[in-house]
C-alpha positions as a printed NumPy array, in Angstrom:
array([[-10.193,   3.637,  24.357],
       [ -7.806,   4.292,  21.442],
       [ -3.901,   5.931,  22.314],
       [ -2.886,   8.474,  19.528],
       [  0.683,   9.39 ,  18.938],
       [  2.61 ,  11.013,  16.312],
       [  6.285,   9.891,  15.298],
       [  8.29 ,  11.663,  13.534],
       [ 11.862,  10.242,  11.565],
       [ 13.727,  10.867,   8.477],
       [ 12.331,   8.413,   5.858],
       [  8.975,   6.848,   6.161],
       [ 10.538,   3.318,   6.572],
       [ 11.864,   4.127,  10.105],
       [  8.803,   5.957,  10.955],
       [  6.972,   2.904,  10.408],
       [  9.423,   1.115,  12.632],
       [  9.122,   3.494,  14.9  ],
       [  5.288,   2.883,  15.297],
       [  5.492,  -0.948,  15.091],
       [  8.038,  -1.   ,  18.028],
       [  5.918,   1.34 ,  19.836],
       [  2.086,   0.61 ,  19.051],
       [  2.934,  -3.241,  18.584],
       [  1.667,  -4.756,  14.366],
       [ -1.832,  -3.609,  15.34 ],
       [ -1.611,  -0.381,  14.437],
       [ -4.042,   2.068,  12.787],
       [ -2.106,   4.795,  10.766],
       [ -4.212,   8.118,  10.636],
       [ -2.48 ,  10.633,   9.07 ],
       [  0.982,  10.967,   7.191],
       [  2.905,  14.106,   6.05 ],
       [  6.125,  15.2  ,   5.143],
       [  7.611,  18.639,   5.067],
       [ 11.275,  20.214,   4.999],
       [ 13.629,  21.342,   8.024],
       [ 16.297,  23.585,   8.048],
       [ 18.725,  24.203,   4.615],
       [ 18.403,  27.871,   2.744],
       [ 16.163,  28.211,  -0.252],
       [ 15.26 ,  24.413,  -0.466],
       [ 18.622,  23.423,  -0.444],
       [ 20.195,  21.416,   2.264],
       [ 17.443,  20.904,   4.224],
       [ 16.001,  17.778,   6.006],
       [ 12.849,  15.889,   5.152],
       [ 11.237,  15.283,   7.688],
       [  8.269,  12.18 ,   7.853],
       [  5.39 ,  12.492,  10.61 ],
       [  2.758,   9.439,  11.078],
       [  0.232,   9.53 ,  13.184],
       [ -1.328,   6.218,  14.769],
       [ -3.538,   4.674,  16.667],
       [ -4.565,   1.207,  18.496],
       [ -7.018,   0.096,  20.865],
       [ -5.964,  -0.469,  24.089],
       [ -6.393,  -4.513,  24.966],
       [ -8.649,  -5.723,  27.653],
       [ -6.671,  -5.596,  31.24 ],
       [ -5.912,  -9.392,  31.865],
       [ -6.79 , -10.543,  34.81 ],
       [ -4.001, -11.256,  37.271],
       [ -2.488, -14.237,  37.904],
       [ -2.58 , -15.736,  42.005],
       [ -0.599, -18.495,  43.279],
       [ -2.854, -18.577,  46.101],
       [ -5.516, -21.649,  46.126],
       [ -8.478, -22.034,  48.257],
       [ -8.607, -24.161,  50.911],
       [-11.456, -26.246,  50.521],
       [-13.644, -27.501,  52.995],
       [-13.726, -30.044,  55.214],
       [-15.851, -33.476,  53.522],
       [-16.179, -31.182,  50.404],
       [-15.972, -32.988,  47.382],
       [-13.009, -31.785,  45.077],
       [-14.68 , -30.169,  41.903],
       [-12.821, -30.916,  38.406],
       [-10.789, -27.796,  37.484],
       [-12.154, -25.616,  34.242],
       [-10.588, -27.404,  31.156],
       [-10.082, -25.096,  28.187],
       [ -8.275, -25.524,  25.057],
       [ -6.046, -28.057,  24.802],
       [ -4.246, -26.675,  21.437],
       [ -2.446, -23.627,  21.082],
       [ -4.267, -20.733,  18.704],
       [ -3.013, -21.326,  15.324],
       [ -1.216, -18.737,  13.921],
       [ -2.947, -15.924,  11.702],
       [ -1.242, -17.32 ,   7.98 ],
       [ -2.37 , -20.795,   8.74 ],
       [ -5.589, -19.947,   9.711],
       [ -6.202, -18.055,   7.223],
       [ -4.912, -20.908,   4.829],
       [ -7.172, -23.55 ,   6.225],
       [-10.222, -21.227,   5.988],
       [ -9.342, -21.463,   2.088],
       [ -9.238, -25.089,   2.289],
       [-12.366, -25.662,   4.215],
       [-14.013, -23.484,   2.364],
       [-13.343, -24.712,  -1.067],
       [-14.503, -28.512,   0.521],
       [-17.285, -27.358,   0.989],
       [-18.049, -25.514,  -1.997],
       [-17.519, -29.01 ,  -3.8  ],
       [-19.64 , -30.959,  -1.493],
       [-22.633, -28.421,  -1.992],
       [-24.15 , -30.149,  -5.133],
       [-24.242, -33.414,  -3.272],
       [-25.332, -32.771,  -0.305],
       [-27.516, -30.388,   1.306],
       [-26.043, -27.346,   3.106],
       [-25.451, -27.904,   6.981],
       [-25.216, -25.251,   9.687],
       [-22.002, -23.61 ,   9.994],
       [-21.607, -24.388,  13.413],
       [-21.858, -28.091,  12.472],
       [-20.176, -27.693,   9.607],
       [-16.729, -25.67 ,  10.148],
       [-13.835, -26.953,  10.393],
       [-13.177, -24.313,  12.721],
       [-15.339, -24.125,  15.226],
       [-13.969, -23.051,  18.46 ],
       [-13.38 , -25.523,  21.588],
       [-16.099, -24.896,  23.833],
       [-15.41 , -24.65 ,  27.734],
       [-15.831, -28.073,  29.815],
       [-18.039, -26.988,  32.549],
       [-18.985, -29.829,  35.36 ],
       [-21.936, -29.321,  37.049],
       [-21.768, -28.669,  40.486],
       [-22.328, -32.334,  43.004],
       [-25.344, -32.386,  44.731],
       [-24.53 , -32.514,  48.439],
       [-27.046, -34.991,  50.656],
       [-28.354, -32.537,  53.752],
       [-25.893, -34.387,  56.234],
       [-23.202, -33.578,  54.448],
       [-23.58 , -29.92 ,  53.143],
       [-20.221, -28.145,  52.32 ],
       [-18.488, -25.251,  54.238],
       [-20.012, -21.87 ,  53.169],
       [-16.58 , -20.693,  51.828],
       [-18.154, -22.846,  49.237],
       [-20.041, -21.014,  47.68 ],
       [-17.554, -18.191,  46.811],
       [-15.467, -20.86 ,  44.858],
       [-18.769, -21.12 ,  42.308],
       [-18.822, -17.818,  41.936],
       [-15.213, -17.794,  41.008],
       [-15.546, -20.453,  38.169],
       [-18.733, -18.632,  37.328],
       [-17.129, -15.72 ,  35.955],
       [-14.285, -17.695,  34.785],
       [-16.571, -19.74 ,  32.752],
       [-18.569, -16.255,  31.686],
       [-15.092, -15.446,  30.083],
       [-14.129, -18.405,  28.538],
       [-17.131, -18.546,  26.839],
       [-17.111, -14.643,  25.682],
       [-13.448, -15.632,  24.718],
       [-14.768, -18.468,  22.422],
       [-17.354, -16.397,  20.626],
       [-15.395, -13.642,  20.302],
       [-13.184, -16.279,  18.16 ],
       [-16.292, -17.638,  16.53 ],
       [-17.467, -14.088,  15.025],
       [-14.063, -13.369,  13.912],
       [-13.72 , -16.731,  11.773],
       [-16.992, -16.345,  10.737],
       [-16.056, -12.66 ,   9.533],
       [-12.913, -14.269,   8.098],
       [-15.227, -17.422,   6.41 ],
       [-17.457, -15.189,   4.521],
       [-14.349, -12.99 ,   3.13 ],
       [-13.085, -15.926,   1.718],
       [-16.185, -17.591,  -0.079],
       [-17.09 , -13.996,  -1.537],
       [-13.409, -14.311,  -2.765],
       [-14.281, -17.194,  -4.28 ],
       [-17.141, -16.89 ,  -5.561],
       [-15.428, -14.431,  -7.789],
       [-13.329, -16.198,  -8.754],
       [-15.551, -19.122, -10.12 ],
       [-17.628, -16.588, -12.289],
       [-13.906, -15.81 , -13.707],
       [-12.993, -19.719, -14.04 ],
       [ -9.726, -18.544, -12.176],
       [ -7.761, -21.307, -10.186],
       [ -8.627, -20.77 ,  -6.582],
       [ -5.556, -19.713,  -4.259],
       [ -6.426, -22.73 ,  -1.949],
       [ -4.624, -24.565,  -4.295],
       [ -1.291, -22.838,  -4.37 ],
       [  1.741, -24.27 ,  -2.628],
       [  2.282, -22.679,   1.068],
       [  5.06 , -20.786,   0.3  ],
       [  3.244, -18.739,  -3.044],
       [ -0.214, -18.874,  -1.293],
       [  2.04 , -16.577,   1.098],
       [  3.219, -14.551,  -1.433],
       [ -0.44 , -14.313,  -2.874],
       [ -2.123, -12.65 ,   0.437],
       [  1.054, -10.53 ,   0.618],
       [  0.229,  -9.256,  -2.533],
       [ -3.516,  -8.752,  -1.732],
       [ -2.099,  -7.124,   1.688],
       [ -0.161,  -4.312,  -0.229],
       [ -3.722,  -3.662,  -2.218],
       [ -2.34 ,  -5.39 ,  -5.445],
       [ -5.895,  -6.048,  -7.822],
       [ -6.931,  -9.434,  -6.566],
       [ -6.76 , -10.123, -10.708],
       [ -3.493,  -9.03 , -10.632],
       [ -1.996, -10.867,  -8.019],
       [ -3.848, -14.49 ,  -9.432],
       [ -2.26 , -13.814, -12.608],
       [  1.087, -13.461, -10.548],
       [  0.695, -16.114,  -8.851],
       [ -0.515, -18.167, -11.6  ],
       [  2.419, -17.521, -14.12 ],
       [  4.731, -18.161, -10.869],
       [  3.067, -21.998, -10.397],
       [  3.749, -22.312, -14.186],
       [  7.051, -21.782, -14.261],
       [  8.817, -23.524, -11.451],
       [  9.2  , -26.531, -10.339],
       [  7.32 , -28.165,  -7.549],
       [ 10.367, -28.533,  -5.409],
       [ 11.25 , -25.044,  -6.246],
       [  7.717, -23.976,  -5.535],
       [  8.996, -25.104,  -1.398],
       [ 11.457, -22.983,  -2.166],
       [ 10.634, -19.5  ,  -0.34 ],
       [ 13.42 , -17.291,  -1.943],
       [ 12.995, -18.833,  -4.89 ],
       [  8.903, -18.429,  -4.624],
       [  9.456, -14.669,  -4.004],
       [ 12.229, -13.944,  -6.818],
       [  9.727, -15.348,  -9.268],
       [  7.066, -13.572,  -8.085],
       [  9.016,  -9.947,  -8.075],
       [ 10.349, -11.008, -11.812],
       [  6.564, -11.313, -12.687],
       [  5.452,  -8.265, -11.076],
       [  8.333,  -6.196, -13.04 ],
       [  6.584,  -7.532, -16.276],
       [  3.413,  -5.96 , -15.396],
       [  5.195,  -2.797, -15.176],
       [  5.865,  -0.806, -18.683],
       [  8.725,   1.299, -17.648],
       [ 10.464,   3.405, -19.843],
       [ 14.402,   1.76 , -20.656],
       [ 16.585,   4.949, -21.538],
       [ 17.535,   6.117, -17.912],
       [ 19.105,   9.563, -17.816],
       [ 20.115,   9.26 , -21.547],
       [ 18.462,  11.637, -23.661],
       [ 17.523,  10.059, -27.149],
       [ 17.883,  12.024, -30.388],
       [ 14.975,  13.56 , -31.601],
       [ 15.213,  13.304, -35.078],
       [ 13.802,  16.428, -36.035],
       [ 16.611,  18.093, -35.174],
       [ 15.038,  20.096, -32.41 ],
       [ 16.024,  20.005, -28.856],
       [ 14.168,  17.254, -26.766],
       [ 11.042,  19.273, -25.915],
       [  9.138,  17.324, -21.844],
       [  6.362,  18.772, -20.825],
       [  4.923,  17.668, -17.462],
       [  0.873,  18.217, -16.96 ],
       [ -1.46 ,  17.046, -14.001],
       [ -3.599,  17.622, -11.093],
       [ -3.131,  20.79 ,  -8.832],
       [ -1.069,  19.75 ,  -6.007],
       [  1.158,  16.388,  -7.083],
       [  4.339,  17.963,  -7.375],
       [  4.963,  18.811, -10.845],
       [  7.21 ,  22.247, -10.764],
       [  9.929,  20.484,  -7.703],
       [  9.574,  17.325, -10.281],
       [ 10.301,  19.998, -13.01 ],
       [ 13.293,  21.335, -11.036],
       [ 14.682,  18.477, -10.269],
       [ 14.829,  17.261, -13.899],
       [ 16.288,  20.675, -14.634],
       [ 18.966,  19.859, -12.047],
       [ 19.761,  16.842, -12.749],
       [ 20.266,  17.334, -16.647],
       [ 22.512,  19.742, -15.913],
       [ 24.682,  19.153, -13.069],
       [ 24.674,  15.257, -13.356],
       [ 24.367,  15.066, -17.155],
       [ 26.342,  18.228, -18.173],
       [ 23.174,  19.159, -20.546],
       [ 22.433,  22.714, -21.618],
       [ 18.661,  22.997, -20.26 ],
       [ 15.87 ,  25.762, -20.855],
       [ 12.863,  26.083, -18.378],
       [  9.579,  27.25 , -18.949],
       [  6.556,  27.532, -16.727],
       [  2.838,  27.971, -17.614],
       [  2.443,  28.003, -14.193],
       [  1.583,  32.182, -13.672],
       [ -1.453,  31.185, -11.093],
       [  0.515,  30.814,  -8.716],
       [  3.447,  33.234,  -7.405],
       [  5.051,  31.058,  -5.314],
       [  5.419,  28.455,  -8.18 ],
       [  6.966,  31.172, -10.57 ],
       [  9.595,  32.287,  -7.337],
       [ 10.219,  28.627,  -6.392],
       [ 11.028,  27.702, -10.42 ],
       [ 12.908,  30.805, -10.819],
       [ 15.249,  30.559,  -7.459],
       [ 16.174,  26.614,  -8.612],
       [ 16.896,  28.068, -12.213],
       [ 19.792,  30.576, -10.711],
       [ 21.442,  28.834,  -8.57 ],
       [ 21.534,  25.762, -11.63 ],
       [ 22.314,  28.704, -14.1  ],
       [ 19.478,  28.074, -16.577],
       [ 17.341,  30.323, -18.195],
       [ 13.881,  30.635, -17.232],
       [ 10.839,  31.381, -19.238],
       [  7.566,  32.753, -17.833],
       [  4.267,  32.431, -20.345],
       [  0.855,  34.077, -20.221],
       [ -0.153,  32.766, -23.889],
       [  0.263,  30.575, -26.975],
       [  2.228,  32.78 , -28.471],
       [  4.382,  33.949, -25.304],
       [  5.169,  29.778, -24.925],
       [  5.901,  29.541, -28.568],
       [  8.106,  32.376, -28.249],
       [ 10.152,  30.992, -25.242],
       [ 10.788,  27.476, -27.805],
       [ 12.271,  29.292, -30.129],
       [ 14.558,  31.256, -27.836],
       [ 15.517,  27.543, -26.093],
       [ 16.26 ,  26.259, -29.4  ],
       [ 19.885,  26.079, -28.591],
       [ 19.769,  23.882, -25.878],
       [ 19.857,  19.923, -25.446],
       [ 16.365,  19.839, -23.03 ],
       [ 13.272,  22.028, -22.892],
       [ 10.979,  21.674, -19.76 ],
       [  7.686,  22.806, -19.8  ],
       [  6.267,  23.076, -16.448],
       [  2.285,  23.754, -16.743],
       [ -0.119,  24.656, -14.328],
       [ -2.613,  22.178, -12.   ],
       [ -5.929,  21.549, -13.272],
       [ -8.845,  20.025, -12.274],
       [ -9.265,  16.527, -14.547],
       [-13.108,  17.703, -14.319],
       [-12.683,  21.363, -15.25 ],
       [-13.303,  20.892, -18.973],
       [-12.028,  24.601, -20.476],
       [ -8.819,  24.567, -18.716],
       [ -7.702,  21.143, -19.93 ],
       [ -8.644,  22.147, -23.352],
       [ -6.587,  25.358, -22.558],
       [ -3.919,  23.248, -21.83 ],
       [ -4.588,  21.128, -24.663],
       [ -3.894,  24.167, -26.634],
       [ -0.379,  25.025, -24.673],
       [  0.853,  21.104, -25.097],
       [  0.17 ,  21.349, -28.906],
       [  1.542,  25.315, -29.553],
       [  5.119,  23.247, -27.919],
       [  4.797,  20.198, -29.556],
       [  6.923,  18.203, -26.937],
       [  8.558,  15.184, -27.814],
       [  7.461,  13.813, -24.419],
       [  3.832,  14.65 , -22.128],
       [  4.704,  13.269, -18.741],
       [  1.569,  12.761, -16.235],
       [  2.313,  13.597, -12.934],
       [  0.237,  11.594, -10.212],
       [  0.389,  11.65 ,  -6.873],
       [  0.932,   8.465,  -4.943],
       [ -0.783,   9.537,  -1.884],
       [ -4.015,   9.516,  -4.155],
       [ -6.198,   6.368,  -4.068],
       [ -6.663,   3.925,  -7.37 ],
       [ -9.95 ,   6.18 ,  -8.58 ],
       [ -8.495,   9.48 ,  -8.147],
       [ -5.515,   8.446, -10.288],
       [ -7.108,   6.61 , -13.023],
       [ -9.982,   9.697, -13.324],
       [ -6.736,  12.152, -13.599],
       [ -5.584,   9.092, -16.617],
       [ -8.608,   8.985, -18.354],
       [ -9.48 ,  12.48 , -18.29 ],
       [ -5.719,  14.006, -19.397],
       [ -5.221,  11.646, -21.857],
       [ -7.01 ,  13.782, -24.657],
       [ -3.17 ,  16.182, -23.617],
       [ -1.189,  13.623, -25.647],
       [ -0.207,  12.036, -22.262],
       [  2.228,   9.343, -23.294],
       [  4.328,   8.427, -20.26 ],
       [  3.686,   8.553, -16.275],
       [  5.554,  10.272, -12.647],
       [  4.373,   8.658,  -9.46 ],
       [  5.644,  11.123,  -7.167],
       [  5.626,  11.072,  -2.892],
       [  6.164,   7.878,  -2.576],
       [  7.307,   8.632,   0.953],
       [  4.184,   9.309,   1.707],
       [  2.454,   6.516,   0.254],
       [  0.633,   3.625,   2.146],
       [  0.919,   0.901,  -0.134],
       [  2.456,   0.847,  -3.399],
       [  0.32 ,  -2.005,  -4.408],
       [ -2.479,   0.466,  -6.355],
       [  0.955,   1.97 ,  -8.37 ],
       [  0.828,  -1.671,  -9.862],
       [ -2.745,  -1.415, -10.382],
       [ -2.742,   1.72 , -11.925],
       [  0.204,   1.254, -13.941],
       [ -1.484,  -1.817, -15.489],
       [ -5.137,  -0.213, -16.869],
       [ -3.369,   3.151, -17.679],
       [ -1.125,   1.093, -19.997],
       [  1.324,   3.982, -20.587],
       [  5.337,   3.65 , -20.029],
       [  6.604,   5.123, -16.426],
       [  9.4  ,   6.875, -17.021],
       [ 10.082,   8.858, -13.375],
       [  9.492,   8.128,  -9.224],
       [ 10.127,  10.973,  -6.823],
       [ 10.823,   9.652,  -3.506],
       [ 11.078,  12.802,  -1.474],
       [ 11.372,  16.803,  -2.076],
       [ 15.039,  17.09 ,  -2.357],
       [ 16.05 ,  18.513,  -5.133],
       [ 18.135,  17.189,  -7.033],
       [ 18.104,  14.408,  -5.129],
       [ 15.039,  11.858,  -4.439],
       [ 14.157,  11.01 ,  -7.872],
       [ 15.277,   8.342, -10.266],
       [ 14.247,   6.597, -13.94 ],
       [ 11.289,   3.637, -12.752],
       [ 12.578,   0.336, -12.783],
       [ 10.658,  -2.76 , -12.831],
       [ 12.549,  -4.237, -10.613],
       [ 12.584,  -1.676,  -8.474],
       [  9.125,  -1.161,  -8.079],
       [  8.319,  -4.45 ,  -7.626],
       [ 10.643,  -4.938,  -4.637],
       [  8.565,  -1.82 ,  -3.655],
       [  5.195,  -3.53 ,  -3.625],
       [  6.215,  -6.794,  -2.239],
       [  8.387,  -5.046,   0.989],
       [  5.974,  -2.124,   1.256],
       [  8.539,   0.037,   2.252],
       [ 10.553,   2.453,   0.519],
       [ 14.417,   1.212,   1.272],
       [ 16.872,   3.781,  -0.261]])
């Protein structure tokens, strides 16, 4: 039977406490969302973060009795259940040794035949010591509480027993996760993890954990090894700082900040933002607009493509007031070369277009059409972090005929794992130049630093 609740807290790091303290490290998240509280118009209100999760309830244990049966009079005493000696090793080392084994074996297999795993593993699971029961001579037959004592170690034997193959499946679960690992691996000729030191074989499953490409994460791993020492390599802060300093060179992240460089055409620096329906391009538009000209005292013009949807144009349009900017509405070409010339004055120009399908072939050559009439200086793709790794490279692929030269992750307080950002950042190949971290505006966005993103995949969490 599974227990469902929903927490709600301000940032999605303390929701995520909030559901480890309550549901335990076992949890199953179901369904995350933010939305806004409060404020007037979008300003001054809360975010608010809402997870849902679940976890199976655990198996009532069976209570504990001080109380010991008397046995009988002449009965023999019988030799208490022994179990398992050892404690359970913990899940890392487990894990760890699984490599290990594994890999033995895979170098034994061209001299010797292959045994049966349960001969075989290094982990196979203590099996319960069961003495039989004494056979009693007629004169001297026990009391018939007797009996009832069997009965007892009966089932406590029955669950012992379902206990150890319970362990058995899982290793063997674990066993076959590892040799498919590597397996791939070997086609690759990649160094096998089993080899890493403890402390960056750690940081190697963490990465794997946080959905980092298993490619990825070797190459991480193996520039790491390369580069320190081996005492270093026992080092665990060390281990991790080399590992985030690798991860932030896998990241091509655009270096000018807030500064905007000249153009050298003399006209003002045209950004155009294009992407899927729904990933938050006109708040990412507004709160560029913002911050260019409250923080960076810039003299910005606003256009929107965006006429499909009313709300979009009224949202865009109330942000514009308040800021005191202009704002441009366009239909066609002509209207949108129009509204350039009229912003010609200014320092910025953003373009906000409207959502389109990356498999709805006439409207991306419509906006194909729109991105060349501007001629921007920049084409930002917005993606959505709450998308998985095929979603977002499809959307890549697909808008990349729309001059697409840089990348926005935005909602990354809603995202799972930021491991797949990584990922995606790597095969798209073009420079990130913006995270949005909330809806806020013109708050909860910021330039993407390596560094910063790479804390982000290795914690998991979004700290402020």
């Amino acid at each position: 039977m599974n227990n469902i609740k929903t927490f709600t807290a301000s940032n999605m790091a303390q929701a995520m406490a909030m559901v480890k303290a309550h549901m335990g490290s076992n949890a199953m998240i179901l369904h995350t969302r933010s939305f806004k509280q409060g404020g007037f118009l979008g300003f001054g209100a809360q975010t608010v973060i809402e997870v849902t999760a679940t976890v199976e309830d655990e198996k009532p244990r069976r209570r504990k009795t001080t109380r010991t049966p008397r046995p009988a009079l002449n009965a023999p005493t019988r030799p208490p259940l022994v179990g398992p000696s050892n404690p359970q090793p913990m899940a890392g080392d487990l894990i760890r040794r699984t490599y290990a084994a594994a890999l033995s074996e895979q170098n034994q297999q061209a001299q010797q035949p292959q045994q049966n795993y349960e001969n075989n593993s290094t982990f196979n699971p203590p099996q319960p010591i069961i003495t039989p029961p004494p056979v009693h001579p007629a004169s001297h037959r026990p009391n018939p509480v007797q009996p009832q004592v069997s009965k007892t170690q009966a089932k406590e034997s029955a669950r012992t027993t379902e206990s150890a193959k319970q362990l058995a499946e899982e290793m063997q679960a674990v066993r076959r996760m590892v040799e498919r690992l590597m397996q791939q691996q070997a086609s690759r000729g990649e160094e096998k993890p089993a080899d890493l030191p403890d402390q960056l074989f750690d940081q190697y499953m963490n990465l794997l954990k946080q959905e980092v490409a298993q490619e990825i994460a070797q190459e991480v791993v193996t520039q790491v090894s390369h580069r320190l020492t081996e005492k270093e390599l026992e080092n665990p802060a060390k281990v991790r700082k080399a590992v985030r300093d690798a991860i932030s060179e896998f990241i091509p992240a655009h270096h000018e900040q807030w500064d905007l460089e000249p153009t050298g055409d003399g006209r003002p620096r045209t950004i155009a933002l294009i992407g899927p329906t729904g990933v938050g391009k006109t708040t990412t538009v507004a709160k560029l607009a913002a911050t260019f000209k409250l923080k960076q005292a810039k003299h910005v013009g606003l256009i929107t493509l965006d006429t499909y949807r009313i709300a979009a144009v009224d949202q865009l349009r109330t942000y514009a007031d308040i800021i005191g900017i202009p704002l441009h509405v366009c239909n066609t070409a002509a209207e949108l070369d129009s509204a350039v010339s009229k912003c010609s004055g200014c320092d910025v120009i953003l373009i906000d277009t409207a959502g389109r399908s990356q498999r709805d072939d006439p409207k991306l050559e419509q906006l194909k059409k729109f991105v060349d009439t501007a001629n921007p200086h920049e084409v930002h793709l917005v993606l959505s972090s709450t998308c998985t790794q095929k979603v977002m490279l499809e959307a890549a692929k697909r808008f990349s005929d729309v001059r697409t030269d840089r990348i926005i992750f935005t909602k990354l307080d809603e995202a799972v794992s930021f491991g797949v950002l990584l990922n995606v950042s790597k095969q798209v190949g073009k420079e990130l130049s913006y995270i949005t971290t909330g809806q806020e505006v013109p708050h909860q966005i910021e330039p993407t630093a390596p560094l910063r993103l790479a804390d982000l995949v290795l914690s998991g969490e979004l700290a402020s």
